[in-house]
Amino acid sequence: MLRSCTAGLRSIWALRGRREGAPRLSMDLQPARRLFSTEKVIHKDWALPNPSWSKDLKLLFDQFMKKCEDGSWERLPSYKRRSTQESEDFKTYFLDPKLVEEERLSQAQLFTRGFEDGLGFEYVIFKNNDEKRTVCLFQGGPYLQGVPGLLHGGAMATMIDIALGSCTGGAVMTANLNINFKRPVPLCSVVVINSQLDKLEGRKLFLSCNVRSVDEKTLYSEATGLFIKLDPEKSST
Ligand SMILES: CCCCC/C=C\C/C=C\C/C=C\C/C=C\CCCC(=O)SCCNC(=O)CCNC(=O)[C@H](O)C(C)(C)COP(=O)(O)OP(=O)(O)OC[C@H]1O[C@@H](n2cnc3c(N)ncnc32)[C@H](O)[C@@H]1OP(=O)(O)O
């Protein structure tokens, strides 16, 4: 496993910055301000295949894209940053400008999308609106290691949070997250996170998910989450 991961790492380095349609920029060599000031970077959709995706991930992606054809499923796009108008709305309602400097905020990005291709979080989420559930296909790269050769539990928790949040469809905050880690996830492997909305109670959304291997034989984790719809009348800070 470690050997294949090292080979993967070598090929990933060979592919750095070559995501389809992406500008050839190297994140560690250029100042963040320059990287994130171009519209092209801000609006790039990262939930699409790139050369670091394994055969398993590409295969599952293709299968779910087929399910999207009749409209029952949709692929959720993923951006490093929100669009300008959404950012402004968000700041107006929920952020205290005294707590976060404008310059720092201009550099902000979704942390799961801050890695070079293949090194960190590679994922795509498909949503079935009628069934109120999502499927997240996730390949955790070599920079997400915890115990040698294994995915860090915090990286898994991050993906579980995002997967559960993708079922909510709105401005929400995670209030509670409970995870049972049942089996360790091999680094660089692909897992499937099935999430669903179990109950809606006022502003409270109760969700659950499980994390399985591609062949569904291994149950890696189970989790439940409570998300709260944000109240624009209240400040979250
Ligand atoms: C920040 C805004 C986000 C906006 C997003 C906008 C668009 C989304 C689109 C794209 C996003 C893209 C990607 C997202 C990627 C990553 C997601 C990251 C998610 C996070 O990384 S997120 C950070 C961790 N998260 C926090 O940092 C929360 C800190 N926290 C709070 O900010 C407040 O705590 C809050 C807002 C949760 C609630 O505050 P509040 O004042 O609005 O509501 P209140 O306290 O009245 O609770 C109402 C009812 O929920 C019950 N309740 C509350 N908490 C509970 C708990 N823990 N257990 C059991 N019940 C609980 C109460 O008991 C009451 O129940 P009842 O109504 O029955 O009395």
Coordinates of N, CA, C and O and ligand atoms in Angstrom, one line a residue, residues 82 90 94 110 161-162 170-176 201 203-204 226-231 234-236, ligand 1:
R82 N -16.5 31.7 -2.6 CA -17.9 32.1 -3.1 C -17.8 33.2 -4.1 O -16.8 33.9 -4.1
F90 N -22.9 37.2 2.8 CA -22.4 36.4 4.0 C -21.8 37.3 5.0 O -22.1 37.2 6.2
F94 N -23.3 37.6 8.7 CA -22.7 36.7 9.7 C -21.3 37.1 10.2 O -20.8 36.5 11.2
L110 N -11.9 27.8 0.7 CA -12.3 26.6 1.3 C -11.1 25.7 1.5 O -10.4 25.3 0.5
D161 N -18.3 16.1 7.6 CA -19.0 17.4 7.8 C -19.5 18.0 6.5 O -20.7 18.4 6.4
I162 N -18.6 18.0 5.5 CA -19.0 18.6 4.2 C -20.1 17.7 3.5 O -21.1 18.3 3.0
G170 N -28.4 25.0 2.2 CA -28.6 26.4 2.7 C -27.6 26.9 3.6 O -26.5 26.3 3.8
A171 N -27.8 28.1 4.2 CA -26.9 28.7 5.1 C -27.1 28.0 6.5 O -28.0 28.3 7.2
V172 N -26.2 27.1 6.8 CA -26.3 26.3 8.1 C -24.9 26.3 8.7 O -23.9 26.6 8.1
M173 N -25.0 26.0 10.0 CA -23.7 25.7 10.8 C -23.8 24.4 11.4 O -24.9 23.9 11.9
T174 N -22.7 23.7 11.5 CA -22.6 22.4 12.2 C -22.7 22.7 13.7 O -21.8 23.4 14.2
A175 N -23.7 22.1 14.4 CA -23.8 22.3 15.8 C -23.2 21.1 16.5 O -22.6 21.2 17.6
N176 N -23.4 19.9 15.9 CA -22.9 18.7 16.6 C -22.6 17.6 15.5 O -23.3 17.5 14.5
E201 N -36.6 19.8 12.1 CA -37.4 20.3 13.3 C -37.1 21.8 13.5 O -36.1 22.1 14.0
R203 N -35.5 25.0 12.9 CA -34.2 25.3 12.3 C -33.2 24.2 12.4 O -32.1 24.3 11.9
K204 N -33.6 23.1 13.0 CA -32.7 22.0 13.3 C -32.8 20.9 12.2 O -33.9 20.4 11.9
L226 N -25.9 17.4 13.7 CA -27.0 18.3 13.8 C -26.6 19.7 13.2 O -25.5 20.2 13.6
F227 N -27.3 20.1 12.2 CA -27.0 21.4 11.6 C -28.1 22.4 11.9 O -29.3 22.0 12.0
I228 N -27.8 23.6 12.1 CA -28.8 24.7 12.5 C -28.8 25.7 11.3 O -27.8 26.2 10.9
K229 N -30.0 25.9 10.8 CA -30.2 27.0 9.8 C -29.9 28.3 10.5 O -30.5 28.6 11.6
L230 N -29.1 29.1 9.8 CA -28.7 30.4 10.5 C -29.9 31.3 10.4 O -30.7 31.4 9.4
D231 N -30.0 32.1 11.5 CA -31.1 33.1 11.6 C -30.5 34.4 11.3 O -29.6 34.9 12.1
K234 N -29.9 37.0 13.9 CA -28.9 36.8 15.0 C -27.5 36.9 14.3 O -27.3 36.6 13.2
S235 N -26.5 37.2 15.1 CA -25.1 37.2 14.6 C -24.5 35.9 15.1 O -24.8 35.5 16.3
S236 N -23.7 35.2 14.3 CA -23.1 34.0 14.8 C -21.8 34.2 15.5 O -21.1 33.3 15.9
Ligands
LIG1 C1 -21.1 30.5 8.6 C2 -22.2 30.5 7.7 C3 -22.1 29.5 6.6 C4 -23.0 30.0 5.5 C5 -23.0 29.0 4.4 C6 -23.6 29.6 3.2 C7 -23.7 28.9 2.1 C8 -23.3 27.5 2.1 C9 -22.8 27.2 0.7 C10 -21.6 26.7 0.5 C11 -20.7 26.3 1.6 C12 -19.7 25.5 1.0 C13 -19.0 24.7 1.7 C14 -19.2 24.5 3.2 C15 -17.9 23.9 3.6 C16 -17.7 23.6 4.8 C17 -18.7 23.7 5.9 C18 -18.0 23.9 7.2 C19 -18.9 23.8 8.3 C20 -18.3 24.2 9.6 O1 -17.2 24.1 9.8 S1 -19.3 25.1 10.6 C21 -18.2 25.5 11.9 C22 -18.3 24.7 13.2 N1 -19.5 25.1 13.8 C23 -19.6 26.2 14.5 O2 -18.7 27.0 14.7 C24 -21.0 26.5 15.1 C25 -20.8 27.3 16.4 N2 -22.2 27.5 16.9 C26 -23.0 28.5 16.6 O3 -22.6 29.4 15.9 C27 -24.4 28.4 17.1 O4 -24.4 27.6 18.3 C28 -25.4 27.9 16.1 C29 -25.4 28.8 14.9 C30 -25.1 26.5 15.7 C31 -26.8 27.9 16.7 O5 -26.9 29.1 17.3 P1 -28.3 30.0 17.2 O6 -28.2 31.1 18.2 O7 -28.6 30.3 15.8 O8 -29.4 28.9 17.6 P2 -29.8 28.4 19.1 O9 -28.6 28.4 20.0 O10 -31.0 29.2 19.5 O11 -30.2 26.9 18.8 C32 -31.3 26.6 17.9 C33 -31.8 25.2 18.3 O12 -30.7 24.3 18.1 C34 -30.4 23.6 19.4 N3 -28.9 23.4 19.4 C35 -27.9 24.3 19.1 N4 -26.8 23.7 19.2 C36 -27.0 22.5 19.7 C37 -26.1 21.4 20.0 N5 -24.8 21.5 19.9 N6 -26.7 20.2 20.3 C38 -28.0 20.1 20.4 N7 -28.9 21.1 20.1 C39 -28.4 22.2 19.8 C40 -30.9 24.6 20.4 O13 -31.1 23.9 21.6 C41 -32.1 25.1 19.8 O14 -33.1 24.1 19.9 P3 -34.7 24.5 20.2 O15 -35.1 25.5 19.1 O16 -35.4 23.2 20.2 O17 -34.7 25.2 21.5

